[in-house]
Amino acid sequence: MRVLFIAAAAVAGVLVVKPFLGGTKPIAIPPAAAGQTEGAPRPVKENVVAYSTRDARMIAAKDRARETLPRFLALMNAKAPGTYSVKFPLAQNGATEHIWLQVDAYRDGRFHGRLANAPVNGDRYRMGDRLTVPSAQMEDWTVMDRDVVYGGYTARVALADMPQERATALAKRFRD
């Protein structure tokens, strides 16, 4: 059940630049709220929601992102305006979080770029670190241009678990 998803930091188009005061321990996932199932999403902190690895909505969103990866690559190859990002699992300290990489290039089946979020499960990685991610590990993708977001299928799922006002504002930005 230790799976984290950065819910909206990258989708909002704002990178949080607060220093991460982590360490070597993974972030604690709170127990399910009263009346909720063990697999229910759990807010951990701002822009971080824990989802079960068996969450059917998240699984379907990741499948959709993988199915539409050729569109993402076509937009990159065409140099369409926007910021390109992919989500991938980042493991450290015995825990895995699912985090965004702002993509600079795609070569030989690998995405090259910088971490777009501050990891929450330790201090081995920092926002802005350069990483290479094999395309087989890609779980979602986005292309953000001003007020429009293409892709972002896992972020769309997370809208249901955000405050209504924020979710409504973000939902207006998504396009297929």
Short mmCIF file of N, CA, C and O in Angstrom, two decimals, residues 1 3 38-39 51-59:
data_model
loop_
_atom_site.label_atom_id
_atom_site.label_comp_id
_atom_site.label_asym_id
_atom_site.label_seq_id
_atom_site.Cartn_x
_atom_site.Cartn_y
_atom_site.Cartn_z
N MET A 1 0.82 -1.20 0.00
CA MET A 1 0.00 0.00 0.00
C MET A 1 0.86 1.25 0.00
O MET A 1 0.36 2.33 -0.16
N VAL A 3 2.28 3.58 -1.74
CA VAL A 3 2.41 4.17 -3.05
C VAL A 3 1.93 5.61 -2.95
O VAL A 3 0.86 5.87 -2.45
N GLU A 38 -9.89 0.35 3.45
CA GLU A 38 -8.44 0.37 3.59
C GLU A 38 -7.76 0.90 2.31
O GLU A 38 -6.70 1.50 2.37
N GLY A 39 -8.37 0.69 1.16
CA GLY A 39 -7.78 1.12 -0.11
C GLY A 39 -8.16 2.53 -0.53
O GLY A 39 -7.78 2.98 -1.61
N TYR A 51 -2.46 6.46 -2.84
CA TYR A 51 -3.44 5.59 -3.47
C TYR A 51 -2.97 4.15 -3.33
O TYR A 51 -1.77 3.89 -3.38
N SER A 52 -3.89 3.25 -3.21
CA SER A 52 -3.57 1.83 -3.18
C SER A 52 -3.02 1.40 -4.53
O SER A 52 -3.45 1.91 -5.57
N THR A 53 -2.10 0.46 -4.52
CA THR A 53 -1.59 -0.07 -5.78
C THR A 53 -2.67 -0.83 -6.54
O THR A 53 -2.51 -1.11 -7.72
N ARG A 54 -3.80 -1.12 -5.88
CA ARG A 54 -4.90 -1.83 -6.52
C ARG A 54 -6.06 -0.90 -6.89
O ARG A 54 -7.13 -1.37 -7.27
N ASP A 55 -5.87 0.41 -6.79
CA ASP A 55 -6.92 1.36 -7.13
C ASP A 55 -7.24 1.25 -8.62
O ASP A 55 -6.40 1.58 -9.48
N ALA A 56 -8.44 0.78 -8.93
CA ALA A 56 -8.83 0.52 -10.33
C ALA A 56 -8.80 1.78 -11.18
O ALA A 56 -8.43 1.74 -12.36
N ARG A 57 -9.16 2.92 -10.60
CA ARG A 57 -9.15 4.18 -11.38
C ARG A 57 -7.73 4.56 -11.77
O ARG A 57 -7.48 4.98 -12.90
N MET A 58 -6.78 4.38 -10.85
CA MET A 58 -5.40 4.73 -11.13
C MET A 58 -4.80 3.76 -12.14
O MET A 58 -4.06 4.17 -13.04
N ILE A 59 -5.13 2.49 -12.02
CA ILE A 59 -4.63 1.49 -12.97
C ILE A 59 -5.12 1.82 -14.38
O ILE A 59 -4.35 1.80 -15.34
#
